[in-house]
């Protein structure tokens, strides 16, 4: 598509040339054509013609148009009319071509795009149009949110505080070693330990959490009702509905064993009189009947054993309880999801334990049990480490004592044999260094022996110990080289004395350390202590009212906006009357706003009894209504529209039903009659016509009876309470209305009526569902199509015009009906009326 075609698409309104406007004004001046008549002939709106005429009368275009008017003066007027019609047809063809191009390229976004033209103003106007829909959706969502808050099960919270000594009570043999060889226990490890199955599994076992029992409430709202009942006494069943718990019920299960195949299945216990109960399996079959505080057991034919001990049961007879034996692992996971453990602050070594649970009575007990078991297991874990260290040191102490005794005996024997009692000063210095180095080396080897039981050789602590042991070995090798330079006797004594002193030091160190660990093990203490014991909240922490209502409000607004714009995308009904004129080239003779007063009268009409003579016609009841003024405007426009018509018969139809077509016929007839014209209103809807109800007359004889020859025109015609207005009702509904309208008697009757009345208005069925309107349109002098705002698509309107044209109906234009008064985009008071400033005719 080139730039020229794009410009044509964006400029769909035709631009009339100066010659065209000049010739149109000349036709108005020099012929007997009226503004409406000429406008219909050349396809220009009467208001546009009047504006052109005012411009020429003001002389605004006299100088520029002098030559063109002068050259046009030689043309024959009839020839000019043909030129005008050809010019208008050319422009109409151009507009249709541009519209087709726009539809293929998506330029007609009014029906396809999310927002009509995509501007901020369009979006705001679209939202303003649907403000009540938006408000309704938001309010409905809020009501759903409030209902959810009332029905949702409350969740309570219990929390406690623990302190973790990361360094721990390190009472092993490595206590006096440099911190380089110690590994600090991270807080995250303690968090995971607290949430481990080792801890939570014991909680489930100790408290019997695998067994869950609860009363059965009325679905959806039952639990919410029970929560608002006093728990001290049994509540009466609401509306006499039995079998459900209504407040105050209580059951306590001490023992409930089922086969593993029934884990997670819901069993039913039904309370009976005097503490008895009936126990049913998940399928509803009775297993046994038992009594409170008695151990009950039974074995099914499959060999499955069921045992149950109910220690407490408080409920009205026939109240049902649900009992489930969950798997241990599933219950552990349930508690784990409800448990939150986190460090409070940064590097504070304080662990905050938070447990959220729906059972207010047991939440504090469960949280206390979790913390108690964790602290106990932490202490036992530390105690186990001490016992392991003590056993290792006892073995080492026995070996050191035996080794020390052997070395002392060997030294004494050698001294006696050699007669040596003391060493030289050099030998004493070397001996002292060797003993010190040996002692350090022995301690490091013992440390490595202890750590190798906990860690792999690639661990950082063991690698560091190996490095220091290697360094001490090198230092000890250098001292041994110095010893080799001494005399042989002195070397041997030095070796023996070194062994004795090293063994003595190690023996003394291990013995002292062993005594210390035995004293500590008598009262073992872990590296965790309780700062704050768990306490449960009195008020539920979930659901939170303010955040939830805010969330529902935002959700409602989002849903409302999505609904509005999605509705705009899929709603292809014409809401702007200008589109009809631009798209089809036919004028819109009147734009009738929605009338709330008419709605009120229709509601009253449904309540009125038969035989009422008070007409439910807006023109007769409320002449000041904006819709009444629009119909008077339509009356004026029709006066010019039918000047060249072949008769004075007006056909009013529409694309579909329920578009206000009968409303327009009634009020237009009343408006014409109020002007002193004799008007005949014919109800040609032989399928379900109801015009007679608006006048309070009987539908005994009417149009169908007239066509079938059962009555004459005078018998079918009935007077109304409105002067100069007569009506022919539909009459008896025939089985073949279309064939009946094709009868020559109908055309003959219309010709006679056209002679006797100034105006004959026919209210026909819609054109698309049935062919009745096409049959009548051939006989009428002018046909008008009623389009309801936002109701019809361009395709349906185009098809309606096509059917009327094929039937040789004299189609003149549209009547745009039921336009919203508060429509911000096409508001009647904003664009098409000024009724707030002027009073209407009486």
Short mmCIF file of C-alpha atoms in Angstrom, two decimals, residues 577-817:
data_model
loop_
_atom_site.label_atom_id
_atom_site.label_comp_id
_atom_site.label_asym_id
_atom_site.label_seq_id
_atom_site.Cartn_x
_atom_site.Cartn_y
_atom_site.Cartn_z
CA UNK A 577 -24.53 7.37 14.15
CA UNK A 578 -21.85 9.13 12.09
CA UNK A 579 -20.49 5.72 11.11
CA UNK A 580 -23.80 4.90 9.41
CA UNK A 581 -23.69 7.99 7.22
CA UNK A 582 -20.02 7.52 6.34
CA UNK A 583 -20.30 3.81 5.72
CA UNK A 584 -23.58 3.59 3.78
CA UNK A 585 -24.17 7.12 2.50
CA UNK A 586 -27.72 7.35 3.87
CA UNK A 587 -28.65 10.09 6.33
CA UNK A 588 -29.60 9.60 9.97
CA UNK A 589 -32.90 11.49 10.36
CA UNK A 590 -33.08 11.41 14.11
CA UNK A 591 -31.10 10.34 17.13
CA UNK A 592 -33.44 9.29 19.90
CA UNK A 593 -31.97 9.07 23.41
CA UNK A 594 -32.86 6.49 25.98
CA UNK A 595 -35.92 7.42 28.01
CA UNK A 596 -36.15 6.34 31.63
CA UNK A 597 -39.74 7.57 31.70
CA UNK A 598 -40.61 5.16 28.89
CA UNK A 599 -39.16 2.29 30.92
CA UNK A 600 -41.37 3.30 33.81
CA UNK A 601 -44.46 3.31 31.60
CA UNK A 602 -43.64 -0.12 30.19
CA UNK A 603 -43.34 -1.52 33.70
CA UNK A 604 -46.71 -0.05 34.56
CA UNK A 605 -48.20 -1.40 31.34
CA UNK A 606 -47.32 -4.93 32.38
CA UNK A 607 -49.24 -4.44 35.64
CA UNK A 608 -52.32 -2.82 34.09
CA UNK A 609 -55.46 -4.83 33.55
CA UNK A 610 -57.06 -5.35 30.20
CA UNK A 611 -59.44 -2.69 29.00
CA UNK A 612 -57.35 0.27 30.16
CA UNK A 613 -57.82 3.32 27.97
CA UNK A 614 -54.85 5.31 29.16
CA UNK A 615 -52.23 5.24 26.36
CA UNK A 616 -48.68 4.34 27.37
CA UNK A 617 -47.12 6.67 24.81
CA UNK A 618 -44.26 8.96 25.72
CA UNK A 619 -45.47 11.84 23.55
CA UNK A 620 -48.80 11.81 25.38
CA UNK A 621 -47.44 11.32 28.88
CA UNK A 622 -44.22 13.35 28.97
CA UNK A 623 -43.77 15.83 26.15
CA UNK A 624 -40.70 17.34 27.84
CA UNK A 625 -38.70 14.13 27.71
CA UNK A 626 -35.59 14.43 25.45
CA UNK A 627 -36.79 11.42 23.47
CA UNK A 628 -40.07 13.24 22.74
CA UNK A 629 -38.18 16.21 21.36
CA UNK A 630 -36.09 13.92 19.16
CA UNK A 631 -39.26 12.37 17.74
CA UNK A 632 -40.59 15.86 16.94
CA UNK A 633 -37.32 16.48 15.12
CA UNK A 634 -37.90 13.24 13.21
CA UNK A 635 -41.38 14.49 12.30
CA UNK A 636 -39.87 17.63 10.77
CA UNK A 637 -37.22 15.68 8.84
CA UNK A 638 -39.81 13.25 7.46
CA UNK A 639 -41.82 16.14 6.07
CA UNK A 640 -39.03 16.80 3.57
CA UNK A 641 -37.98 13.19 3.16
CA UNK A 642 -41.29 12.05 1.67
CA UNK A 643 -41.93 14.98 -0.68
CA UNK A 644 -40.98 12.93 -3.73
CA UNK A 645 -42.34 9.62 -2.38
CA UNK A 646 -44.91 7.72 -4.43
CA UNK A 647 -47.35 7.70 -1.50
CA UNK A 648 -47.66 8.79 2.11
CA UNK A 649 -47.07 5.33 3.54
CA UNK A 650 -44.09 5.06 5.92
CA UNK A 651 -42.56 1.70 6.77
CA UNK A 652 -40.47 1.46 9.93
CA UNK A 653 -38.46 -1.71 10.41
CA UNK A 654 -35.15 -2.82 11.90
CA UNK A 655 -32.46 -5.50 11.62
CA UNK A 656 -33.64 -7.42 14.67
CA UNK A 657 -36.20 -7.52 17.48
CA UNK A 658 -36.30 -5.51 20.72
CA UNK A 659 -34.77 -2.32 19.28
CA UNK A 660 -37.58 0.15 20.07
CA UNK A 661 -39.18 0.01 16.62
CA UNK A 662 -42.75 -0.04 17.98
CA UNK A 663 -41.87 2.74 20.42
CA UNK A 664 -40.82 4.97 17.51
CA UNK A 665 -43.95 4.12 15.48
CA UNK A 666 -46.26 4.93 18.39
CA UNK A 667 -44.63 8.21 19.28
CA UNK A 668 -44.07 9.32 15.68
CA UNK A 669 -47.75 8.72 14.96
CA UNK A 670 -48.70 10.70 18.06
CA UNK A 671 -46.34 13.52 17.05
CA UNK A 672 -47.82 13.72 13.56
CA UNK A 673 -51.36 13.60 14.93
CA UNK A 674 -50.62 16.42 17.37
CA UNK A 675 -49.77 18.59 14.35
CA UNK A 676 -53.33 18.29 13.03
CA UNK A 677 -52.64 15.44 10.57
CA UNK A 678 -54.89 12.43 10.23
CA UNK A 679 -52.63 9.49 11.01
CA UNK A 680 -53.27 5.77 10.71
CA UNK A 681 -50.94 3.42 12.60
CA UNK A 682 -50.89 -0.18 11.34
CA UNK A 683 -49.44 -3.06 13.33
CA UNK A 684 -48.12 -5.29 10.54
CA UNK A 685 -46.37 -7.68 12.89
CA UNK A 686 -48.75 -10.60 12.35
CA UNK A 687 -46.58 -12.85 14.46
CA UNK A 688 -46.58 -11.10 17.84
CA UNK A 689 -47.72 -7.52 17.36
CA UNK A 690 -48.64 -5.74 20.61
CA UNK A 691 -49.39 -2.14 19.64
CA UNK A 692 -52.97 -2.50 20.86
CA UNK A 693 -51.76 -2.93 24.44
CA UNK A 694 -50.28 0.56 24.45
CA UNK A 695 -53.71 2.03 23.65
CA UNK A 696 -55.66 -0.31 25.89
CA UNK A 697 -57.80 -1.62 23.01
CA UNK A 698 -58.85 -5.14 22.07
CA UNK A 699 -57.12 -7.17 19.37
CA UNK A 700 -60.33 -8.81 18.17
CA UNK A 701 -60.20 -7.65 14.56
CA UNK A 702 -57.17 -6.21 12.83
CA UNK A 703 -54.91 -6.36 9.80
CA UNK A 704 -54.93 -10.14 9.46
CA UNK A 705 -58.74 -10.17 9.57
CA UNK A 706 -58.84 -7.37 7.01
CA UNK A 707 -56.56 -9.14 4.53
CA UNK A 708 -58.38 -12.44 4.95
CA UNK A 709 -61.68 -10.71 4.17
CA UNK A 710 -63.31 -11.27 7.55
CA UNK A 711 -63.78 -7.57 8.13
CA UNK A 712 -63.55 -4.24 6.34
CA UNK A 713 -61.22 -1.30 6.86
CA UNK A 714 -63.69 0.51 9.11
CA UNK A 715 -64.18 -2.56 11.29
CA UNK A 716 -60.42 -3.11 11.60
CA UNK A 717 -59.72 0.55 12.37
CA UNK A 718 -60.07 1.59 16.00
CA UNK A 719 -60.01 5.01 17.58
CA UNK A 720 -57.53 6.00 20.27
CA UNK A 721 -57.58 8.59 23.04
CA UNK A 722 -55.22 10.74 20.95
CA UNK A 723 -57.01 13.05 18.54
CA UNK A 724 -56.49 12.37 14.82
CA UNK A 725 -54.75 9.06 15.54
CA UNK A 726 -56.35 5.75 14.58
CA UNK A 727 -54.84 2.32 14.77
CA UNK A 728 -55.27 -1.04 13.05
CA UNK A 729 -53.98 -3.77 15.39
CA UNK A 730 -52.42 -6.98 14.16
CA UNK A 731 -55.56 -8.98 14.64
CA UNK A 732 -55.70 -12.73 14.90
CA UNK A 733 -52.23 -14.21 14.50
CA UNK A 734 -52.28 -16.30 11.29
CA UNK A 735 -50.16 -19.40 10.64
CA UNK A 736 -48.86 -17.92 7.34
CA UNK A 737 -48.20 -14.18 7.85
CA UNK A 738 -45.80 -13.78 4.90
CA UNK A 739 -48.20 -15.39 2.43
CA UNK A 740 -51.05 -13.30 3.82
CA UNK A 741 -49.15 -10.05 3.22
CA UNK A 742 -48.61 -11.04 -0.42
CA UNK A 743 -52.38 -11.10 -1.00
CA UNK A 744 -53.61 -8.32 -3.39
CA UNK A 745 -56.21 -7.35 -0.85
CA UNK A 746 -53.41 -5.94 1.35
CA UNK A 747 -52.03 -3.67 -1.41
CA UNK A 748 -55.54 -2.51 -2.31
CA UNK A 749 -56.30 -1.67 1.30
CA UNK A 750 -53.08 0.33 1.61
CA UNK A 751 -53.96 2.40 -1.46
CA UNK A 752 -57.34 3.26 0.01
CA UNK A 753 -55.81 4.12 3.38
CA UNK A 754 -53.23 6.40 1.74
CA UNK A 755 -56.09 8.40 0.22
CA UNK A 756 -58.08 8.75 3.43
CA UNK A 757 -55.20 9.70 5.73
CA UNK A 758 -52.38 12.20 5.66
CA UNK A 759 -49.89 9.66 6.97
CA UNK A 760 -49.96 5.88 7.18
CA UNK A 761 -47.29 4.42 9.46
CA UNK A 762 -46.63 0.68 9.32
CA UNK A 763 -44.82 -1.12 12.16
CA UNK A 764 -43.39 -4.27 10.58
CA UNK A 765 -41.38 -7.21 11.91
CA UNK A 766 -37.57 -7.01 11.67
CA UNK A 767 -36.11 -7.51 8.22
CA UNK A 768 -33.42 -10.11 8.96
CA UNK A 769 -35.42 -12.83 10.77
CA UNK A 770 -38.45 -12.77 8.43
CA UNK A 771 -39.39 -11.42 4.97
CA UNK A 772 -42.49 -9.46 6.02
CA UNK A 773 -40.73 -6.07 5.96
CA UNK A 774 -39.42 -6.69 2.43
CA UNK A 775 -42.95 -7.43 1.21
CA UNK A 776 -44.38 -4.29 2.80
CA UNK A 777 -41.41 -2.12 1.72
CA UNK A 778 -42.33 -2.59 -1.93
CA UNK A 779 -45.72 -0.95 -1.25
CA UNK A 780 -44.52 1.88 1.02
CA UNK A 781 -43.48 5.29 -0.23
CA UNK A 782 -40.53 5.53 2.21
CA UNK A 783 -38.78 2.98 4.37
CA UNK A 784 -36.69 3.74 7.44
CA UNK A 785 -34.38 1.40 9.34
CA UNK A 786 -34.25 1.66 13.13
CA UNK A 787 -30.75 1.00 14.52
CA UNK A 788 -30.37 0.56 18.26
CA UNK A 789 -27.18 1.99 19.75
CA UNK A 790 -24.55 -0.71 20.28
CA UNK A 791 -26.91 -3.49 19.19
CA UNK A 792 -26.18 -4.11 15.50
CA UNK A 793 -23.01 -4.74 13.55
CA UNK A 794 -22.19 -3.08 10.26
CA UNK A 795 -22.63 -6.43 8.55
CA UNK A 796 -26.21 -6.87 9.84
CA UNK A 797 -27.14 -3.29 8.87
CA UNK A 798 -25.64 -3.77 5.43
CA UNK A 799 -27.59 -7.00 4.98
CA UNK A 800 -30.79 -5.25 6.05
CA UNK A 801 -30.30 -2.49 3.46
CA UNK A 802 -29.49 -5.10 0.85
CA UNK A 803 -32.72 -7.01 1.45
CA UNK A 804 -34.81 -3.86 1.35
CA UNK A 805 -33.13 -2.72 -1.86
CA UNK A 806 -33.64 -6.11 -3.49
CA UNK A 807 -37.34 -5.88 -2.63
CA UNK A 808 -37.50 -2.49 -4.44
CA UNK A 809 -38.23 -0.68 -1.18
CA UNK A 810 -37.69 3.07 -1.21
CA UNK A 811 -35.09 3.09 1.56
CA UNK A 812 -34.45 6.64 2.77
CA UNK A 813 -32.23 6.40 5.87
CA UNK A 814 -31.84 5.54 9.54
CA UNK A 815 -33.31 6.38 12.89
CA UNK A 816 -30.69 5.91 15.62
CA UNK A 817 -32.48 4.80 18.77
#
